[in-house]
PDB file of C-alpha atoms in Angstrom:
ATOM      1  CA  UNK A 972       0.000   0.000   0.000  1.00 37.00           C
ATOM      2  CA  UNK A 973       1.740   3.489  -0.535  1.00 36.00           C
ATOM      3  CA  UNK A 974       2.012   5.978   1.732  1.00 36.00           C
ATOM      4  CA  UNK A 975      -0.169   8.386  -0.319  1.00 34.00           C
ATOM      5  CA  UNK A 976      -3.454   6.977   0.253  1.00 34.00           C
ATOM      6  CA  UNK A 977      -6.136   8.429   2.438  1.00 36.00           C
ATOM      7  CA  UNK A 978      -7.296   6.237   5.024  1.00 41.00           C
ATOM      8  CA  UNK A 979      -9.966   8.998   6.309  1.00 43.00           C
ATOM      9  CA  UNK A 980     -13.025   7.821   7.554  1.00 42.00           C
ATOM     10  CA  UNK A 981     -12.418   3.996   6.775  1.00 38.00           C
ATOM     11  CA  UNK A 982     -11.997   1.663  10.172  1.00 38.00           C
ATOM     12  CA  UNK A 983      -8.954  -0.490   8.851  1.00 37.00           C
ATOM     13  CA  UNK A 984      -6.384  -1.792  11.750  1.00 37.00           C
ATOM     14  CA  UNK A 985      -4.126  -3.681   9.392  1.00 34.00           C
ATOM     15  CA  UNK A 986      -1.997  -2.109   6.776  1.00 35.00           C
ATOM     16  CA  UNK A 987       1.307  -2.880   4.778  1.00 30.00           C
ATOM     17  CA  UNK A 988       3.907  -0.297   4.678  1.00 33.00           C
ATOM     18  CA  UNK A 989       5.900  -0.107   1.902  1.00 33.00           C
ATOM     19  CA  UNK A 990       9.491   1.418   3.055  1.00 31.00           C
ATOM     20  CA  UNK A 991      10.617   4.427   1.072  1.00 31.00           C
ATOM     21  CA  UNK A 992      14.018   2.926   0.387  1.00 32.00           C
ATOM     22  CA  UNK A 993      16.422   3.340  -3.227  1.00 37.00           C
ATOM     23  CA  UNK A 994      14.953   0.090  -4.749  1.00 39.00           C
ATOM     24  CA  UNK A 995      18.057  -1.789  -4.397  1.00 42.00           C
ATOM     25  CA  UNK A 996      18.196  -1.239  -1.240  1.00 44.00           C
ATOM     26  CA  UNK A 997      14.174  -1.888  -0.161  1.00 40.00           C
ATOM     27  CA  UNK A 998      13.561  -4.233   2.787  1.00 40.00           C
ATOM     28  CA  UNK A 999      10.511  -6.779   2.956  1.00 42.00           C
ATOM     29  CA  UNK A1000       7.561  -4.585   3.159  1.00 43.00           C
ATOM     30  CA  UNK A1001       6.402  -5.022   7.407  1.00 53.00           C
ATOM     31  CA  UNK A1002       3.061  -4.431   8.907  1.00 64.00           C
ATOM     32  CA  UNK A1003       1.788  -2.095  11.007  1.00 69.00           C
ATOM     33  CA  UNK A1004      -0.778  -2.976  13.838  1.00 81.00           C
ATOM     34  CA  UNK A1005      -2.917  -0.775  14.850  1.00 82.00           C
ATOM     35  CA  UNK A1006      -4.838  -1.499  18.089  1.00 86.00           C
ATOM     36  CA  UNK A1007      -8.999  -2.158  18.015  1.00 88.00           C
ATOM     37  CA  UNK A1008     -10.860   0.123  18.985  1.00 87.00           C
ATOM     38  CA  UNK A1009     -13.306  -0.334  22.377  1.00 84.00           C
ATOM     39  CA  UNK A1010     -16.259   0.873  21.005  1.00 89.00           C
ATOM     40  CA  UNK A1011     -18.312   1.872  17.807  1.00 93.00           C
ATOM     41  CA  UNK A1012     -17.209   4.502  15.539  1.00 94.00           C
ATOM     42  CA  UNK A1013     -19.423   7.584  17.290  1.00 96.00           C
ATOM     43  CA  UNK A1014     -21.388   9.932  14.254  1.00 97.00           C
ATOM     44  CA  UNK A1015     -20.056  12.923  15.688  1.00 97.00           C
ATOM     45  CA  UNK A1016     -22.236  15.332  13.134  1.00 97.00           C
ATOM     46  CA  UNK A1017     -25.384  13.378  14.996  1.00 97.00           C
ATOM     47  CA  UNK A1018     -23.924  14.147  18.214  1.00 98.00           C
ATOM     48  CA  UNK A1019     -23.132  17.281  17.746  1.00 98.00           C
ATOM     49  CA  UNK A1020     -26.848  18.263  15.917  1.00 98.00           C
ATOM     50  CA  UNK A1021     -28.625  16.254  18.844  1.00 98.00           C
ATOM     51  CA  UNK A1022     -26.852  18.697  21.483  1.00 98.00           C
ATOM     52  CA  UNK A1023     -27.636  21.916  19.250  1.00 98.00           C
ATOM     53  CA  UNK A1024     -31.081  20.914  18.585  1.00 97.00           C
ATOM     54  CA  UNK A1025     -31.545  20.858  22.576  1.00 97.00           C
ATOM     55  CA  UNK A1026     -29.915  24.309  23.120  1.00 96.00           C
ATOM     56  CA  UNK A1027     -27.494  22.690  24.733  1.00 97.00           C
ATOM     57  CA  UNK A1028     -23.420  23.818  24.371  1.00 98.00           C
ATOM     58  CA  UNK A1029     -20.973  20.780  23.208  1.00 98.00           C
ATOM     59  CA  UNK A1030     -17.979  21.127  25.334  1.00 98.00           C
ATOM     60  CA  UNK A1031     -14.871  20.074  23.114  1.00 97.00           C
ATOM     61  CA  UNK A1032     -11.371  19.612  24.776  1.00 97.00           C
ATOM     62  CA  UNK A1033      -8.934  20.914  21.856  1.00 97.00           C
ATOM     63  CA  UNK A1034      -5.719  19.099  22.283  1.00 96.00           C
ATOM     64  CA  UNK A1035      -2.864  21.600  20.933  1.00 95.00           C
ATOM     65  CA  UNK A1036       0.594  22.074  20.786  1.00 93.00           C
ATOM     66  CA  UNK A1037       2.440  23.824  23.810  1.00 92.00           C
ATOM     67  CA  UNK A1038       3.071  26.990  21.517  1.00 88.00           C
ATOM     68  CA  UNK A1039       0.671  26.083  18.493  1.00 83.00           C
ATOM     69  CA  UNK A1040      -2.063  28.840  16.664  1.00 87.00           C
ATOM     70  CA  UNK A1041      -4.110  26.305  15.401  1.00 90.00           C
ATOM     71  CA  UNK A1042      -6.782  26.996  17.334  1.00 91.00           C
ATOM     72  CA  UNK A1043      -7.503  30.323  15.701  1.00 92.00           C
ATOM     73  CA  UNK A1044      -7.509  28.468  12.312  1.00 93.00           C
ATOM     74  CA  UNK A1045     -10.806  26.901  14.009  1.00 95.00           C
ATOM     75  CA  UNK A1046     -11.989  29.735  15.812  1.00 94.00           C
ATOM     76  CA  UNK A1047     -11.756  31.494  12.495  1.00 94.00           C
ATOM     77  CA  UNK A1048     -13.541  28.891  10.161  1.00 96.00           C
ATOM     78  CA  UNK A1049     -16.276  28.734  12.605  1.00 95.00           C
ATOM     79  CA  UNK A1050     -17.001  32.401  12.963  1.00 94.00           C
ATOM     80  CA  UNK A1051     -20.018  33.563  14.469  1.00 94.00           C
ATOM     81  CA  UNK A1052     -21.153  29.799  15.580  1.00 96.00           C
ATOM     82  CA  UNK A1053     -18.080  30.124  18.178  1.00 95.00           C
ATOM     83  CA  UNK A1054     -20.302  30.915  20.887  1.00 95.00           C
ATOM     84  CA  UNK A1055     -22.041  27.463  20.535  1.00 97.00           C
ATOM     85  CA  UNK A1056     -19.691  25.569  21.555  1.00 97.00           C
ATOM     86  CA  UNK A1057     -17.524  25.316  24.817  1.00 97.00           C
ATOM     87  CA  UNK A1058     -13.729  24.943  23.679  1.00 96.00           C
ATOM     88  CA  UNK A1059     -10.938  24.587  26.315  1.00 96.00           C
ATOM     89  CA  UNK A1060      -7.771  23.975  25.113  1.00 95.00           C
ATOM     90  CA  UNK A1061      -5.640  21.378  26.316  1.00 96.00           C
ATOM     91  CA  UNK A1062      -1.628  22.707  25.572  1.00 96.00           C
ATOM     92  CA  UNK A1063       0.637  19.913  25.254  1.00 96.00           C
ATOM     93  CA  UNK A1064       4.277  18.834  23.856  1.00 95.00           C
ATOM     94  CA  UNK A1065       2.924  17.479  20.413  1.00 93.00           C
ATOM     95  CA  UNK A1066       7.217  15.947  20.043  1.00 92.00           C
ATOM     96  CA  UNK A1067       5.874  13.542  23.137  1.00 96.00           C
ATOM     97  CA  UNK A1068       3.999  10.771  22.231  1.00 96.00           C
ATOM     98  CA  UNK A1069       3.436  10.001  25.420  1.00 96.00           C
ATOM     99  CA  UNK A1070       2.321  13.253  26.903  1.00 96.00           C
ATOM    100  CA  UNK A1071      -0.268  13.373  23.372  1.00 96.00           C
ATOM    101  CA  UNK A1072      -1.230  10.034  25.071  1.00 97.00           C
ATOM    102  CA  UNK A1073      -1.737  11.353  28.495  1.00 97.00           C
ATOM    103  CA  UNK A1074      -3.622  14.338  27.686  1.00 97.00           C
ATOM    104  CA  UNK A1075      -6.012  12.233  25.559  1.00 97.00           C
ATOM    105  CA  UNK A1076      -6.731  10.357  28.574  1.00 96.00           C
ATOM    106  CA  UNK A1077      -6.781  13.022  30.691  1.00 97.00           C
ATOM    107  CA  UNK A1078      -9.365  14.816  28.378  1.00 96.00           C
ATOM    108  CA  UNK A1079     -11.849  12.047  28.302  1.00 94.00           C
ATOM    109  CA  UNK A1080     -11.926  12.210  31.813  1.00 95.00           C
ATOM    110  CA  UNK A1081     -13.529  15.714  31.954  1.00 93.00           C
ATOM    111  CA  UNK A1082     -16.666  16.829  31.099  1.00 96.00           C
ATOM    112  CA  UNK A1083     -16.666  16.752  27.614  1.00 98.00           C
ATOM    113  CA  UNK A1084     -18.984  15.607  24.498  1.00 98.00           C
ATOM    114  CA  UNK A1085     -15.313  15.441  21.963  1.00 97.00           C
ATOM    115  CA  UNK A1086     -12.068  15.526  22.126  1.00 98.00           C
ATOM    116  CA  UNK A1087      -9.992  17.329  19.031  1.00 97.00           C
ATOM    117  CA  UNK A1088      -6.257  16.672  18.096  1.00 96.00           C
ATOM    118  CA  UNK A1089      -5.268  19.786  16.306  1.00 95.00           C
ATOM    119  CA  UNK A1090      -2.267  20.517  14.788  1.00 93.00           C
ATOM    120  CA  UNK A1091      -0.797  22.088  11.524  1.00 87.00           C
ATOM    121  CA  UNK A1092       1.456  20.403   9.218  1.00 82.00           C
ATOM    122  CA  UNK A1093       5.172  20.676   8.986  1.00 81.00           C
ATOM    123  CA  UNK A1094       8.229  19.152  10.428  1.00 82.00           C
ATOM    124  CA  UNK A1095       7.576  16.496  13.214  1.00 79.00           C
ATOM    125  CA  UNK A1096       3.779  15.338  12.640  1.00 83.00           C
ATOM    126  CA  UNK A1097       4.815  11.797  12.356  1.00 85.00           C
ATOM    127  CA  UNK A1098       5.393  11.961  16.319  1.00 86.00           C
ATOM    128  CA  UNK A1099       1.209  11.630  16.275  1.00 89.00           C
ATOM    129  CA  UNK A1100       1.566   8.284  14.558  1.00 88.00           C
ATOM    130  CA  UNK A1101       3.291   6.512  17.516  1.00 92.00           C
ATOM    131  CA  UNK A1102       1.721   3.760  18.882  1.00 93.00           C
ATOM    132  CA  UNK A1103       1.230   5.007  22.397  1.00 95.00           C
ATOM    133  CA  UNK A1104      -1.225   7.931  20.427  1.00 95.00           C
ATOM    134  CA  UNK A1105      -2.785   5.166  18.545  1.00 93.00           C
ATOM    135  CA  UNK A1106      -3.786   3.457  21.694  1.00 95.00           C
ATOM    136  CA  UNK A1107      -5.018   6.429  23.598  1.00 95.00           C
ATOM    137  CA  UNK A1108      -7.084   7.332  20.643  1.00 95.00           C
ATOM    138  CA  UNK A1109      -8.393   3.574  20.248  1.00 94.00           C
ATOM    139  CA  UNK A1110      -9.353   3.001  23.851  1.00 95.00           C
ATOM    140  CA  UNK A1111     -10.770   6.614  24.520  1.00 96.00           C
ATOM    141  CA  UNK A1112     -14.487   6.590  25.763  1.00 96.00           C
ATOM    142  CA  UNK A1113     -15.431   9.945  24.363  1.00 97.00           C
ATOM    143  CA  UNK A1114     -15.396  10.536  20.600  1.00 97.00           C
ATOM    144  CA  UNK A1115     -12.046  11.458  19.050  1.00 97.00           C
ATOM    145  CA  UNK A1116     -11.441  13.834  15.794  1.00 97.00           C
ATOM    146  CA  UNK A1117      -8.230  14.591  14.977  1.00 95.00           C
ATOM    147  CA  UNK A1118      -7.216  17.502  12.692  1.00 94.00           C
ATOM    148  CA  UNK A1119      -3.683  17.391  11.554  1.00 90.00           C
ATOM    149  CA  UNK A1120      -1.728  18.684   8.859  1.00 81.00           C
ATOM    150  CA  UNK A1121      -2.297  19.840   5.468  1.00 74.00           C
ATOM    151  CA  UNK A1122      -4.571  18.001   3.499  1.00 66.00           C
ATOM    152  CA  UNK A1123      -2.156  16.459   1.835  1.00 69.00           C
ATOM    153  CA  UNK A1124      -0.835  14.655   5.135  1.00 63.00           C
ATOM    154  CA  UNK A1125      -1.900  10.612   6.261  1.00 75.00           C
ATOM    155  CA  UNK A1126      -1.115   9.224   9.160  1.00 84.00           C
ATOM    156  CA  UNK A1127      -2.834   5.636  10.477  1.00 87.00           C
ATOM    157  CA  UNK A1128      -4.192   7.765  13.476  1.00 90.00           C
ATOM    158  CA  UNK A1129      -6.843   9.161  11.354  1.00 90.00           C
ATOM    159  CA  UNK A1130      -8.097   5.261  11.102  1.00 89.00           C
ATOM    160  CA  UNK A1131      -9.217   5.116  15.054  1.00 92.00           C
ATOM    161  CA  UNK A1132     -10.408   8.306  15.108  1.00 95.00           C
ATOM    162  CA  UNK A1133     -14.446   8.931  15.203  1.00 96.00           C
ATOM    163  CA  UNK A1134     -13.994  11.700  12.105  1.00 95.00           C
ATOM    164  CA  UNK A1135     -10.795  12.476  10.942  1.00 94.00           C
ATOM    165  CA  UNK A1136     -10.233  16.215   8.854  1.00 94.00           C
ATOM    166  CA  UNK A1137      -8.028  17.519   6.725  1.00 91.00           C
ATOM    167  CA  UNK A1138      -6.591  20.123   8.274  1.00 92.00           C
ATOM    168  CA  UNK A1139      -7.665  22.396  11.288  1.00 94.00           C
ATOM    169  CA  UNK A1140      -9.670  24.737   9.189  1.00 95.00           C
ATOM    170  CA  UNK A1141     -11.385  21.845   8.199  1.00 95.00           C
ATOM    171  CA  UNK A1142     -12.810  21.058  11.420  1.00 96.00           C
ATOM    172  CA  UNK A1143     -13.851  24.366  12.311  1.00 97.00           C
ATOM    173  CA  UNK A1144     -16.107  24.323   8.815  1.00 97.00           C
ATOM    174  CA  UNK A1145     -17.727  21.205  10.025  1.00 97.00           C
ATOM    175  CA  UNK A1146     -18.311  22.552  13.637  1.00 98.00           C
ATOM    176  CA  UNK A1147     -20.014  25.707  11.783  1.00 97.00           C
ATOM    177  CA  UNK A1148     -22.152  23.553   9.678  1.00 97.00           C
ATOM    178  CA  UNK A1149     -23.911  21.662  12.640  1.00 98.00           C
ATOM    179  CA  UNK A1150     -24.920  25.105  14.369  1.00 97.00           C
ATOM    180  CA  UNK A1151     -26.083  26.536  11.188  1.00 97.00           C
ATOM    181  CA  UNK A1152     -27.842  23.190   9.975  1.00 97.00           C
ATOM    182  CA  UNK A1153     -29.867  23.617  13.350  1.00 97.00           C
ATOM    183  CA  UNK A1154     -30.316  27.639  12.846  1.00 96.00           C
ATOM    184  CA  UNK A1155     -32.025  26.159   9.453  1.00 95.00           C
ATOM    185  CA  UNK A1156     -34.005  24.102  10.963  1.00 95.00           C
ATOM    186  CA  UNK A1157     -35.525  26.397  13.280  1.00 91.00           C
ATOM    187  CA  UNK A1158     -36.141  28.741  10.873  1.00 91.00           C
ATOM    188  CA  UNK A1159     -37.830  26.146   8.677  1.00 91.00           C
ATOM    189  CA  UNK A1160     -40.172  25.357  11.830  1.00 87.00           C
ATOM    190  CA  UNK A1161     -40.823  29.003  12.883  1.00 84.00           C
ATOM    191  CA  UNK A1162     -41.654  29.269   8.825  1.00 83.00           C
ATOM    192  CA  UNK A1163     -44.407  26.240   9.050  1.00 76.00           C
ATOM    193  CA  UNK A1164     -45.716  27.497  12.523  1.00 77.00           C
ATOM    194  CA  UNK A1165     -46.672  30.823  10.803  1.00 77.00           C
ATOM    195  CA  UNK A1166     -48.229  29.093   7.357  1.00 70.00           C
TER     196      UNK A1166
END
């Protein structure tokens, strides 16, 4: 399988790796495990809609980089419809697969609806492919997105999450769309009360 494929939104936990070796000099291609997952894939747009529709406020824990801006890159892309939603970001050494794992276990502990891995491309984003991230994401009791990169960027993490997006803008369109699929909605309904 090459590297360039898109494994967004599909739930394999097997795939072959091809090394990215001169081919003289290319080993046997070797497997790469990816844990199961302990529950169902969540639909996180239903989630998020069945919240709205009740007035309620999804609480999202944003899981960022120590120094990162990402954040703004959603907080931008979902404009007005910020105020829906309840974001507390979650700063973290995104070079440390094991404090990535940590903080996505601390965040499903807390009182929140999703967690969000969110970070931009560049040097270094293969750190979120370590198994110790894939494991934490796999086993996680609240529903995981993850956001990383450019579009152009795969990484098997996207596989065990709930949604995966292309980049950080990405998810902050998607957030957007819920609140203003709902503000539709009600509009539609105020529209039929008054015909």
């Amino acid at each position: 399988m090459s590297p360039e494929l898109n494994f967004r939104g599909q739930p394999p936990f097997v795939f072959r790796v091809e090394a990215l070796h001169k081919e003289e000099e290319a080993p046997p291609p070797s497997e790469v495990q990816l844990p199961r997952r302990n529950r169902d894939r969540v639909d996180v747009r239903g989630l998020l809609l069945g919240l709205l529709r009740k007035g309620e406020t999804p609480a999202l824990a944003l899981i960022l980089g120590e120094t990162g801006i990402v954040d703004r890159d959603v907080e931008a892309a979902l404009g007005s419809a910020r105020d829906r939603y309840r974001m507390d970001p979650k700063r973290v050494s995104l070079t440390d697969p094991g404090a990535v794992a940590e903080a996505l276990r601390k965040a499903a502990e807390g009182p929140y609806d999703l967690v969000a891995l969110v970070r931009g491309g560049g040097e270094g984003l293969e750190v979120l492919d370590h198994p110790e991230v894939w494991e934490a994401v796999a086993s996680c009791p609240t529903p995981v997105v993850v956001a990383l990169g450019h579009a152009a960027d795969t990484l098997w993490v996207e596989g065990l999450a709930d949604v995966a997006f292309p980049t950080p803008t990405a998810l902050g369109h998607f957030l957007k769309e819920a609140v203003e699929t709902v503000e539709r909605e009600k509009a539609a309904a105020k529209l039929s009360e008054l015909l």
